Short mmCIF file of C-alpha atoms and ligand atoms in Angstrom, two decimals:
data_model
loop_
_atom_site.label_atom_id
_atom_site.label_comp_id
_atom_site.label_asym_id
_atom_site.label_seq_id
_atom_site.Cartn_x
_atom_site.Cartn_y
_atom_site.Cartn_z
CA MET A 24 44.54 22.16 16.31
CA ILE A 25 40.88 21.14 15.77
CA GLU A 26 39.17 23.61 13.52
CA LYS A 27 35.72 22.12 14.08
CA GLN A 28 34.02 18.94 15.31
CA GLU A 29 30.60 18.11 13.98
CA VAL A 30 28.30 15.13 13.64
CA GLN A 31 26.67 13.91 10.46
CA GLU A 32 23.60 11.70 10.83
CA LEU A 33 24.04 8.79 8.44
CA PHE A 34 21.07 6.69 7.29
CA PRO A 35 18.37 8.41 9.35
CA THR A 36 14.96 6.71 9.62
CA PRO A 37 12.12 9.02 8.59
CA LEU A 38 8.76 9.22 10.32
CA TRP A 39 6.26 11.58 8.75
CA VAL A 40 3.74 13.09 11.16
CA VAL A 41 0.72 14.70 9.52
CA ASP A 42 -1.83 16.43 11.75
CA LEU A 43 -5.24 17.44 10.43
CA LYS A 44 -6.86 20.71 11.45
CA PRO A 45 -8.80 19.82 14.65
CA ALA A 46 -12.05 21.45 13.48
CA GLU A 47 -12.04 19.33 10.31
CA ALA A 48 -10.67 16.18 11.95
CA ALA A 49 -13.57 15.92 14.42
CA PRO A 50 -16.44 15.42 11.92
CA PHE A 51 -14.14 13.38 9.62
CA ASN A 52 -13.30 11.02 12.49
CA ALA A 53 -16.95 10.76 13.57
CA ARG A 54 -17.88 9.56 10.08
CA LEU A 55 -14.97 7.07 9.94
CA LYS A 56 -15.78 5.74 13.42
CA ALA A 57 -19.43 5.14 12.51
CA GLU A 58 -18.44 3.24 9.34
CA ILE A 59 -15.86 1.13 11.17
CA GLU A 60 -18.18 0.27 14.04
CA LYS A 61 -20.89 -0.77 11.58
CA MET A 62 -18.40 -3.16 10.00
CA ILE A 63 -17.54 -5.09 13.16
CA GLU A 64 -21.09 -5.49 14.50
CA PRO A 65 -21.92 -7.94 15.92
CA ARG A 66 -18.43 -8.04 17.46
CA PRO A 67 -17.01 -11.56 17.41
CA LYS A 68 -15.33 -12.69 20.60
CA VAL A 69 -11.55 -12.08 20.66
CA PRO A 70 -9.00 -13.26 23.24
CA ALA A 71 -8.15 -10.89 26.11
CA GLY A 72 -5.60 -8.28 25.02
CA SER A 73 -6.45 -8.80 21.34
CA ASN A 74 -8.34 -6.51 18.98
CA TRP A 75 -10.79 -6.48 16.10
CA GLN A 76 -9.64 -5.81 12.57
CA THR A 77 -11.85 -5.07 9.60
CA PRO A 78 -11.29 -6.53 6.12
CA GLN A 79 -8.21 -5.07 4.39
CA ASP A 80 -10.02 -3.45 1.47
CA LEU A 81 -11.21 -0.20 3.03
CA HIS A 82 -9.45 1.72 0.24
CA LYS A 83 -11.85 0.16 -2.24
CA ARG A 84 -15.01 1.14 -0.35
CA PRO A 85 -16.85 4.37 -1.27
CA ALA A 86 -17.35 5.26 2.42
CA PHE A 87 -13.57 5.69 2.74
CA ALA A 88 -13.01 7.73 -0.45
CA ASP A 89 -12.13 10.91 1.48
CA PHE A 90 -9.70 8.95 3.64
CA VAL A 91 -8.02 7.53 0.54
CA LYS A 92 -7.69 11.08 -0.85
CA LEU A 93 -5.95 12.13 2.38
CA LEU A 94 -3.51 9.21 2.09
CA GLU A 95 -2.80 9.97 -1.55
CA VAL A 96 -1.96 13.61 -0.80
CA ALA A 97 0.25 12.68 2.16
CA ALA A 98 1.99 9.87 0.23
CA ARG A 99 2.72 12.21 -2.67
CA GLY A 100 4.36 14.59 -0.17
CA VAL A 101 6.52 11.75 1.15
CA ALA A 102 7.49 10.65 -2.37
CA ARG A 103 8.38 14.24 -3.29
CA PHE A 104 10.52 14.57 -0.18
CA LEU A 105 12.36 11.33 -1.01
CA GLN A 106 12.57 12.32 -4.68
CA VAL A 107 10.90 9.10 -5.83
CA ASP A 108 7.71 10.77 -7.00
CA GLN A 109 8.37 9.67 -10.60
CA HIS A 110 7.35 6.15 -9.48
CA PRO A 111 3.60 5.95 -8.75
CA MET A 112 2.50 4.12 -5.60
CA SER A 113 -0.80 2.51 -4.66
CA ILE A 114 -2.48 1.43 -1.46
CA THR A 115 -2.10 -2.36 -1.25
CA GLY A 116 -4.06 -2.88 1.98
CA CYS A 117 -6.08 -0.70 4.34
CA TRP A 118 -7.86 -1.90 7.46
CA ALA A 119 -9.16 -0.58 10.77
CA ASN A 120 -8.01 -1.74 14.21
CA ILE A 121 -10.37 -1.53 17.15
CA ASN A 122 -8.46 -1.91 20.41
CA PRO A 123 -10.69 -2.20 23.47
CA PRO A 124 -9.22 -1.30 26.88
CA GLY A 125 -6.32 -3.68 27.60
CA ALA A 126 -5.64 -4.52 23.95
CA TYR A 127 -2.12 -4.17 22.57
CA HIS A 128 -0.32 -4.99 19.35
CA PRO A 129 3.03 -6.83 19.48
CA THR A 130 6.11 -5.77 17.53
CA HIS A 131 5.89 -6.29 13.78
CA ASN A 132 6.61 -4.70 10.42
CA HIS A 133 4.78 -4.76 7.08
CA PRO A 134 6.69 -6.90 4.52
CA ASN A 135 6.41 -6.50 0.74
CA ASN A 136 5.60 -2.81 0.84
CA TYR A 137 7.61 0.42 0.65
CA LEU A 138 5.70 2.56 3.15
CA SER A 139 3.25 1.85 5.94
CA GLY A 140 1.20 4.11 8.10
CA VAL A 141 -1.56 4.59 10.60
CA TYR A 142 -4.25 7.18 11.15
CA TYR A 143 -5.89 7.76 14.54
CA VAL A 144 -9.68 7.95 14.49
CA SER A 145 -10.31 7.70 18.23
CA VAL A 146 -7.74 7.80 21.03
CA PRO A 147 -8.95 7.31 24.61
CA THR A 148 -6.11 8.81 26.64
CA ALA A 149 -3.49 11.50 26.24
CA GLY A 150 -0.81 8.91 27.04
CA SER A 151 -1.47 6.70 24.01
CA GLU A 152 1.57 6.08 21.86
CA ILE A 153 3.16 3.91 19.22
CA LEU A 154 6.63 2.53 19.83
CA PHE A 155 9.26 2.22 17.07
CA GLN A 156 12.27 -0.08 17.44
CA ASP A 157 15.81 0.89 16.48
CA PRO A 158 16.39 -0.83 13.11
CA ARG A 159 20.16 -1.08 13.60
CA PRO A 160 21.15 -4.73 14.14
CA PHE A 161 23.64 -4.33 17.01
CA GLY A 162 24.38 -1.79 19.66
CA ILE A 163 26.56 -1.11 22.66
CA MET A 164 24.36 0.75 25.10
CA PRO A 165 26.16 2.79 27.74
CA LYS A 166 23.60 4.58 29.89
CA PRO A 167 23.83 8.20 28.85
CA ARG A 168 22.92 11.07 31.14
CA GLU A 169 19.93 11.50 28.89
CA TYR A 170 18.79 9.25 26.02
CA SER A 171 18.71 10.88 22.62
CA ARG A 172 17.85 9.59 19.15
CA LEU A 173 21.53 8.68 18.81
CA THR A 174 21.68 6.58 21.99
CA ALA A 175 18.14 5.18 22.52
CA ASN A 176 17.05 1.84 21.02
CA ALA A 177 13.36 2.75 20.74
CA ALA A 178 11.35 5.88 20.11
CA ASN A 179 7.75 6.62 20.99
CA THR A 180 5.38 8.92 19.18
CA ALA A 181 2.14 10.24 20.61
CA CYS A 182 -1.08 9.01 19.02
CA LYS A 183 -3.75 11.65 18.77
CA GLU A 184 -7.02 11.94 16.96
CA GLY A 185 -6.52 13.35 13.47
CA ARG A 186 -2.85 12.34 13.31
CA LEU A 187 -1.47 10.37 10.37
CA LEU A 188 1.93 8.66 10.61
CA ILE A 189 3.86 7.31 7.62
CA PHE A 190 7.11 5.35 7.94
CA PRO A 191 9.24 2.80 6.03
CA ALA A 192 7.40 -0.53 5.94
CA TRP A 193 10.47 -2.34 7.37
CA LEU A 194 10.46 -0.28 10.57
CA ARG A 195 9.37 -2.51 13.45
CA HIS A 196 6.74 -1.07 15.76
CA SER A 197 4.31 -2.02 18.52
CA VAL A 198 1.33 -0.54 20.30
CA PRO A 199 1.25 -0.66 24.11
CA ALA A 200 -1.94 -1.75 25.89
CA ASN A 201 -4.87 0.63 25.71
CA ASP A 202 -5.03 1.98 29.27
CA GLY A 203 -8.08 4.15 28.57
CA GLN A 204 -11.77 3.64 29.24
CA HIS A 205 -12.95 3.22 25.65
CA ASP A 206 -11.83 1.78 22.30
CA ARG A 207 -8.78 3.07 20.48
CA ILE A 208 -9.59 3.08 16.78
CA SER A 209 -6.99 3.44 14.07
CA ILE A 210 -6.71 2.75 10.35
CA SER A 211 -3.55 1.08 9.06
CA PHE A 212 -2.39 0.95 5.46
CA ASN A 213 0.47 -0.09 3.19
CA LEU A 214 1.81 1.58 0.06
CA MET A 215 3.83 -0.05 -2.70
CA PHE A 216 5.16 1.02 -6.08
CA ASP A 217 2.95 0.16 -9.03
CA ASN A 218 4.51 -2.22 -11.55
CA PHE A 219 7.50 -2.84 -9.28
CA THR A 220 8.78 -5.76 -11.39
CA GLU A 221 8.52 -3.91 -14.68
CA THR A 222 9.89 -0.55 -13.60
CA MET A 223 12.18 -1.01 -10.59
CA ALA A 224 13.44 -4.55 -10.01
CA SER A 225 16.01 -4.79 -12.80
CA PRO A 226 19.70 -4.02 -11.96
CA LEU A 227 20.48 -0.38 -11.20
CA TRP A 228 23.80 -0.38 -13.04
CA ALA A 229 24.41 -0.35 -16.78
CA ALA A 230 26.22 -3.28 -18.38
CA THR A 231 29.50 -2.53 -20.07
CA ALA A 232 30.32 -5.83 -21.80
CA GLY A 233 29.43 -6.50 -25.37
CA LYS A 234 29.12 -2.87 -26.41
CA GLU A 235 30.01 -2.25 -30.02
CA LYS A 236 33.11 -0.18 -30.57
FE1 FE2 B 321 1.72 -2.00 11.98
#
């Protein structure tokens, strides 16, 4: 009767995970950490559970030129994978987050961009993670014997030093409280297509009316 039964995954949500070579990540992260810490001294007082964020123009600062190069290479890989590499993208914002012990970041996304991402400069505990929310608007949730990416409504990804994550800017995410003994430092960024209005925003279909016979 049944010849075969298979599942096709429709509309999957991509998360790109890029890990640097540990031997190269260590000195790279030490340099980034020193630059970021310089920027927030003297540290202004922030409410309990909150964090410090630097200005959002790190991508324009010479001290972060190597970091920008890393993002550009990774973003080109993403664009190639999605087959949209004929449309150039630029970094539209890039800032560092310094989360002291106890600090967390509530659920949010990054409007008006195509891709967003985060790079981990310093991670205090092995248990650190970022949590992504299921983007589907409605779900019936029977409790399965074991949650999978088809039945769960959230997914966590481990944060580790030297790891770069890139994901669609609409994907909602949060960062649980830092349960370690020292700061968790990350750099967030957004990417958007250059000249979006001129090159991409017009209708995708061709008009048929008014053509000469
Ligand atoms: Fe974010």
